[in-house]
Amino acid sequence: MLSKLQYISQGNTVQEQLLNIQHALDQGCDWIQMRFKNGTFEETFALAESVKKICHQYDANFIVNDNVSLAKIIDAEGVHLGLNDMPISKAREILGTDKIIGGTANTLEEVISQTKNGCDYIGLGPLRFTNTKANLSRIIGMEGYQTIMKELRTYNTSIPIYAIGGINLNDIEMLLATGIYGVASSSLITQSSIEDELIIQLNEKLYGTVII
Ligand SMILES: Cc1ncc(COP(=O)(O)OP(=O)(O)O)c(N)n1
Ligand SMILES: Cc1nc(C(=O)O)sc1CCOP(=O)(O)O
Ligand SMILES: [Mg+2]
């Protein structure tokens, strides 16, 4: 069963990435997507090896953004692929059926096609503007989620859909009411302090109970 909360890492250097990932794990995140866009091959590889080690110390799942060969080499739990990344069917051939493959969507049609391509979950976004990602797709907004998720009910699919893009704590109830399964978040978690008990609060809302 996939967790309902995924942390997407940020940081311009290996050191920043590691600090942010450690911070998310210390707060209780149990699913990390390593998203490191501007490192060299050596830096990205070294980061991935370190992240895999710490994730396993915390019993957390670790997936890699974009890079299927890196996920394969370091035996990560999976990969997240956007519409301009390697096709999901090809990634599935490389990684096999045991690995998690996430796919991005921005419209109902993309949710359907990505699902048919064989991904395990969908990141559907953005909810609203965010500085975390350049070249954002069209903003979906809460009403857009309501429409897409309502139309999705007419298709026979139970694929978990994660809302992404500028997610705040106060969005969770309304997102869940649309039929969303979980959320993927970067800056909210990166910028929170331990005292905020943010992950506890997010999990309380996502699971309807306290996760320890
Ligand atoms: C959970 C999740 N959903 C969507 C994305 C975006 O992926 P992509 O469109 O490939 O954009 P980049 O993250 O590669 O900039 C994601 N990473 N995770
Ligand atoms: C990586 C990513 N993909 C998005 C999409 O809409 O596909 S939005 C996004 C950034 C999510 O970070 P934050 O929680 O800081 O807004
Ligand atoms: Mg991508």
Tab-separated table of C-alpha atoms and ligand atoms in Angstrom:
chain	number	residue	atom	x	y	z
A	1	MET	CA	0.000	0.000	0.000
A	2	LEU	CA	1.435	3.391	-0.980
A	3	SER	CA	1.785	6.074	1.692
A	4	LYS	CA	-0.572	9.002	1.335
A	5	LEU	CA	2.240	11.535	1.706
A	6	GLN	CA	5.290	11.874	-0.537
A	7	TYR	CA	8.100	14.345	0.162
A	8	ILE	CA	9.768	15.765	-2.944
A	9	SER	CA	13.273	16.857	-2.093
A	10	GLN	CA	14.811	20.205	-2.863
A	11	GLY	CA	18.230	21.817	-2.517
A	12	ASN	CA	20.828	23.170	-4.922
A	13	THR	CA	23.703	21.103	-3.566
A	14	VAL	CA	24.158	17.544	-2.367
A	15	GLN	CA	24.553	18.890	1.172
A	16	GLU	CA	21.307	20.895	1.036
A	17	GLN	CA	19.456	17.931	-0.421
A	18	LEU	CA	20.697	15.638	2.332
A	19	LEU	CA	19.781	18.108	5.084
A	20	ASN	CA	16.271	18.560	3.663
A	21	ILE	CA	15.709	14.829	3.240
A	22	GLN	CA	16.994	14.110	6.744
A	23	HIS	CA	14.646	16.825	8.043
A	24	ALA	CA	11.646	15.243	6.280
A	25	LEU	CA	12.537	11.789	7.605
A	26	ASP	CA	13.077	13.109	11.154
A	27	GLN	CA	9.600	14.586	11.026
A	28	GLY	CA	8.095	11.245	10.040
A	29	CYS	CA	7.913	11.197	6.225
A	30	ASP	CA	8.118	7.628	4.998
A	31	TRP	CA	8.285	8.247	1.254
A	32	ILE	CA	10.960	10.382	-0.405
A	33	GLN	CA	11.259	11.382	-4.062
A	34	MET	CA	14.811	12.616	-4.715
A	35	ARG	CA	14.448	15.545	-7.125
A	36	PHE	CA	17.895	17.017	-7.861
A	37	LYS	CA	17.892	18.746	-11.209
A	38	ASN	CA	21.230	20.497	-11.378
A	39	GLY	CA	23.856	18.091	-10.082
A	40	THR	CA	26.583	16.430	-12.124
A	41	PHE	CA	26.289	12.686	-12.767
A	42	GLU	CA	28.793	11.974	-9.972
A	43	GLU	CA	27.013	14.247	-7.480
A	44	THR	CA	23.598	12.813	-8.316
A	45	PHE	CA	24.856	9.260	-8.026
A	46	ALA	CA	26.569	9.952	-4.689
A	47	LEU	CA	23.459	11.705	-3.378
A	48	ALA	CA	21.244	8.804	-4.433
A	49	GLU	CA	23.471	6.297	-2.641
A	50	SER	CA	23.378	8.346	0.564
A	51	VAL	CA	19.614	8.913	0.333
A	52	LYS	CA	19.001	5.224	-0.170
A	53	LYS	CA	21.013	4.452	2.975
A	54	ILE	CA	19.221	6.958	5.196
A	55	CYS	CA	15.790	6.100	3.823
A	56	HIS	CA	16.355	2.486	4.729
A	57	GLN	CA	17.510	3.431	8.223
A	58	TYR	CA	14.111	5.124	8.609
A	59	ASP	CA	12.229	2.337	6.818
A	60	ALA	CA	11.135	4.852	4.193
A	61	ASN	CA	10.548	4.286	0.493
A	62	PHE	CA	12.942	6.036	-1.858
A	63	ILE	CA	12.155	6.893	-5.468
A	64	VAL	CA	14.168	8.903	-7.977
A	65	ASN	CA	12.843	11.763	-10.113
A	66	ASP	CA	13.287	11.361	-13.903
A	67	ASN	CA	16.304	9.044	-13.981
A	68	VAL	CA	15.335	5.417	-14.639
A	69	SER	CA	18.896	4.135	-15.106
A	70	LEU	CA	19.945	5.651	-11.778
A	71	ALA	CA	16.934	4.055	-10.070
A	72	LYS	CA	17.941	0.724	-11.630
A	73	ILE	CA	21.652	0.962	-10.748
A	74	ILE	CA	21.100	1.840	-7.102
A	75	ASP	CA	18.050	-0.418	-6.764
A	76	ALA	CA	15.739	2.360	-5.546
A	77	GLU	CA	12.095	1.521	-4.834
A	78	GLY	CA	11.066	3.316	-7.993
A	79	VAL	CA	10.963	6.410	-10.139
A	80	HIS	CA	8.666	9.348	-10.946
A	81	LEU	CA	8.272	10.219	-14.632
A	82	GLY	CA	6.687	13.252	-16.256
A	83	LEU	CA	5.117	13.527	-19.681
A	84	ASN	CA	8.465	14.512	-21.223
A	85	ASP	CA	10.505	11.848	-19.439
A	86	MET	CA	11.055	8.224	-20.466
A	87	PRO	CA	7.741	6.555	-21.387
A	88	ILE	CA	6.291	4.579	-18.503
A	89	SER	CA	6.068	1.380	-20.582
A	90	LYS	CA	9.819	1.518	-21.294
A	91	ALA	CA	10.630	2.248	-17.634
A	92	ARG	CA	8.488	-0.737	-16.660
A	93	GLU	CA	10.507	-2.974	-18.988
A	94	ILE	CA	13.723	-1.768	-17.352
A	95	LEU	CA	12.601	-1.759	-13.705
A	96	GLY	CA	10.148	-4.654	-13.664
A	97	THR	CA	6.799	-5.038	-11.979
A	98	ASP	CA	8.057	-4.855	-8.378
A	99	LYS	CA	9.153	-1.223	-8.590
A	100	ILE	CA	6.974	1.856	-8.082
A	101	ILE	CA	6.516	4.019	-11.176
A	102	GLY	CA	4.697	7.325	-10.777
A	103	GLY	CA	3.430	9.399	-13.690
A	104	THR	CA	2.510	13.063	-13.997
A	105	ALA	CA	-0.825	14.317	-15.332
A	106	ASN	CA	-2.470	17.709	-15.703
A	107	THR	CA	-5.778	16.700	-17.322
A	108	LEU	CA	-8.311	13.870	-17.157
A	109	GLU	CA	-7.064	12.572	-20.524
A	110	GLU	CA	-3.512	12.409	-19.183
A	111	VAL	CA	-4.672	10.580	-16.045
A	112	ILE	CA	-6.340	7.978	-18.271
A	113	SER	CA	-3.416	7.588	-20.665
A	114	GLN	CA	-0.771	7.462	-17.933
A	115	THR	CA	-2.854	4.833	-16.129
A	116	LYS	CA	-3.107	2.766	-19.328
A	117	ASN	CA	0.659	3.085	-19.721
A	118	GLY	CA	1.014	1.141	-16.487
A	119	CYS	CA	2.067	3.565	-13.754
A	120	ASP	CA	1.322	2.784	-10.096
A	121	TYR	CA	0.147	6.252	-9.098
A	122	ILE	CA	-0.471	9.649	-10.665
A	123	GLY	CA	0.840	13.050	-9.545
A	124	LEU	CA	-1.937	15.381	-10.706
A	125	GLY	CA	-1.072	19.071	-10.590
A	126	PRO	CA	-0.443	21.820	-10.034
A	127	LEU	CA	-3.103	22.785	-7.511
A	128	ARG	CA	-1.769	26.353	-7.557
A	129	PHE	CA	1.329	28.333	-8.523
A	130	THR	CA	4.558	27.172	-6.936
A	131	ASN	CA	8.141	28.356	-7.246
A	132	THR	CA	9.436	24.803	-6.829
A	133	LYS	CA	8.985	23.849	-10.487
A	134	ALA	CA	9.752	25.903	-13.591
A	135	ASN	CA	7.461	25.669	-16.642
A	136	LEU	CA	4.423	24.681	-14.605
A	137	SER	CA	1.472	23.204	-16.456
A	138	ARG	CA	-1.925	24.917	-16.407
A	139	ILE	CA	-3.060	25.492	-12.828
A	140	ILE	CA	-5.817	23.026	-11.937
A	141	GLY	CA	-7.249	24.708	-8.834
A	142	MET	CA	-9.592	23.042	-6.349
A	143	GLU	CA	-12.481	23.226	-8.820
A	144	GLY	CA	-10.376	21.510	-11.458
A	145	TYR	CA	-9.703	18.602	-9.077
A	146	GLN	CA	-13.430	18.370	-8.335
A	147	THR	CA	-14.222	18.179	-12.066
A	148	ILE	CA	-11.433	15.762	-13.009
A	149	MET	CA	-12.069	13.432	-10.068
A	150	LYS	CA	-15.819	13.431	-10.715
A	151	GLU	CA	-15.283	12.505	-14.369
A	152	LEU	CA	-12.700	9.897	-13.391
A	153	ARG	CA	-15.409	8.032	-11.437
A	154	THR	CA	-17.043	7.099	-14.746
A	155	TYR	CA	-13.871	5.184	-15.686
A	156	ASN	CA	-13.174	1.873	-14.069
A	157	THR	CA	-9.923	2.797	-12.338
A	158	SER	CA	-8.756	2.826	-8.746
A	159	ILE	CA	-5.293	4.250	-9.411
A	160	PRO	CA	-4.130	6.417	-6.475
A	161	ILE	CA	-4.086	10.095	-7.425
A	162	TYR	CA	-1.785	12.504	-5.575
A	163	ALA	CA	-2.399	16.241	-5.605
A	164	ILE	CA	0.741	18.313	-6.063
A	165	GLY	CA	1.822	21.924	-6.444
A	166	GLY	CA	1.629	24.513	-3.676
A	167	ILE	CA	-0.131	22.157	-1.280
A	168	ASN	CA	-0.905	23.552	2.200
A	169	LEU	CA	-2.216	21.860	5.331
A	170	ASN	CA	-5.585	23.557	4.887
A	171	ASP	CA	-6.090	21.995	1.436
A	172	ILE	CA	-6.153	18.385	2.583
A	173	GLU	CA	-9.812	18.016	3.590
A	174	MET	CA	-11.114	19.501	0.340
A	175	LEU	CA	-8.683	17.474	-1.767
A	176	LEU	CA	-9.681	14.235	-0.048
A	177	ALA	CA	-13.336	15.106	-0.596
A	178	THR	CA	-12.680	15.139	-4.367
A	179	GLY	CA	-11.429	11.542	-4.194
A	180	ILE	CA	-7.706	12.298	-4.151
A	181	TYR	CA	-5.713	9.506	-2.441
A	182	GLY	CA	-2.779	11.522	-1.128
A	183	VAL	CA	-0.498	14.513	-1.624
A	184	ALA	CA	3.059	15.158	-2.771
A	185	SER	CA	4.711	18.166	-1.206
A	186	SER	CA	8.073	19.874	-1.321
A	187	SER	CA	8.341	23.417	0.068
A	188	LEU	CA	5.723	23.058	2.805
A	189	ILE	CA	7.709	20.206	4.361
A	190	THR	CA	11.151	21.651	3.579
A	191	GLN	CA	10.293	24.937	5.274
A	192	SER	CA	8.517	23.524	8.321
A	193	SER	CA	10.222	23.277	11.683
A	194	ILE	CA	10.125	20.204	13.907
A	195	GLU	CA	7.996	22.130	16.447
A	196	ASP	CA	5.266	22.597	13.796
A	197	GLU	CA	4.563	18.849	13.953
A	198	LEU	CA	3.549	19.270	10.312
A	199	ILE	CA	3.856	15.639	9.261
A	200	ILE	CA	1.768	14.519	12.243
A	201	GLN	CA	-0.902	17.040	11.266
A	202	LEU	CA	-0.769	16.091	7.570
A	203	ASN	CA	-1.033	12.399	8.410
A	204	GLU	CA	-3.889	13.037	10.835
A	205	LYS	CA	-5.800	14.690	8.022
A	206	LEU	CA	-4.772	12.190	5.340
A	207	TYR	CA	-5.446	9.056	7.401
A	208	GLY	CA	-8.041	10.474	9.764
A	209	THR	CA	-5.936	9.302	12.724
A	210	VAL	CA	-2.523	9.786	14.327
A	211	ILE	CA	0.329	7.856	12.675
A	212	ILE	CA	3.289	7.180	15.006
B	1	LIG	C1	4.418	13.124	-7.374
B	1	LIG	C2	4.901	13.953	-8.522
B	1	LIG	N1	4.009	14.431	-9.386
B	1	LIG	C3	4.424	15.191	-10.430
B	1	LIG	C4	5.762	15.448	-10.603
B	1	LIG	C5	6.252	16.257	-11.774
B	1	LIG	O1	7.050	15.458	-12.644
B	1	LIG	P1	7.549	16.105	-14.019
B	1	LIG	O2	6.359	16.573	-14.740
B	1	LIG	O3	8.435	15.144	-14.697
B	1	LIG	O4	8.392	17.354	-13.555
B	1	LIG	P2	9.788	17.332	-12.785
B	1	LIG	O5	9.525	16.964	-11.358
B	1	LIG	O6	10.685	16.333	-13.440
B	1	LIG	O7	10.301	18.718	-12.913
B	1	LIG	C6	6.655	14.913	-9.683
B	1	LIG	N2	7.981	15.105	-9.779
B	1	LIG	N3	6.205	14.160	-8.652
B	2	LIG	C1	7.632	18.803	-8.827
B	2	LIG	C2	6.309	19.403	-9.102
B	2	LIG	N1	5.512	18.958	-10.108
B	2	LIG	C3	4.369	19.645	-10.196
B	2	LIG	C4	3.338	19.402	-11.208
B	2	LIG	O1	2.325	20.108	-11.218
B	2	LIG	O2	3.544	18.496	-12.007
B	2	LIG	S1	4.244	20.856	-9.045
B	2	LIG	C5	5.747	20.439	-8.399
B	2	LIG	C6	6.371	21.142	-7.249
B	2	LIG	C7	5.787	20.723	-5.921
B	2	LIG	O3	6.429	21.422	-4.943
B	2	LIG	P1	5.700	22.362	-3.869
B	2	LIG	O4	5.020	21.466	-2.914
B	2	LIG	O5	6.840	23.117	-3.243
B	2	LIG	O6	4.786	23.271	-4.605
B	3	MG	MG	10.347	14.769	-14.761
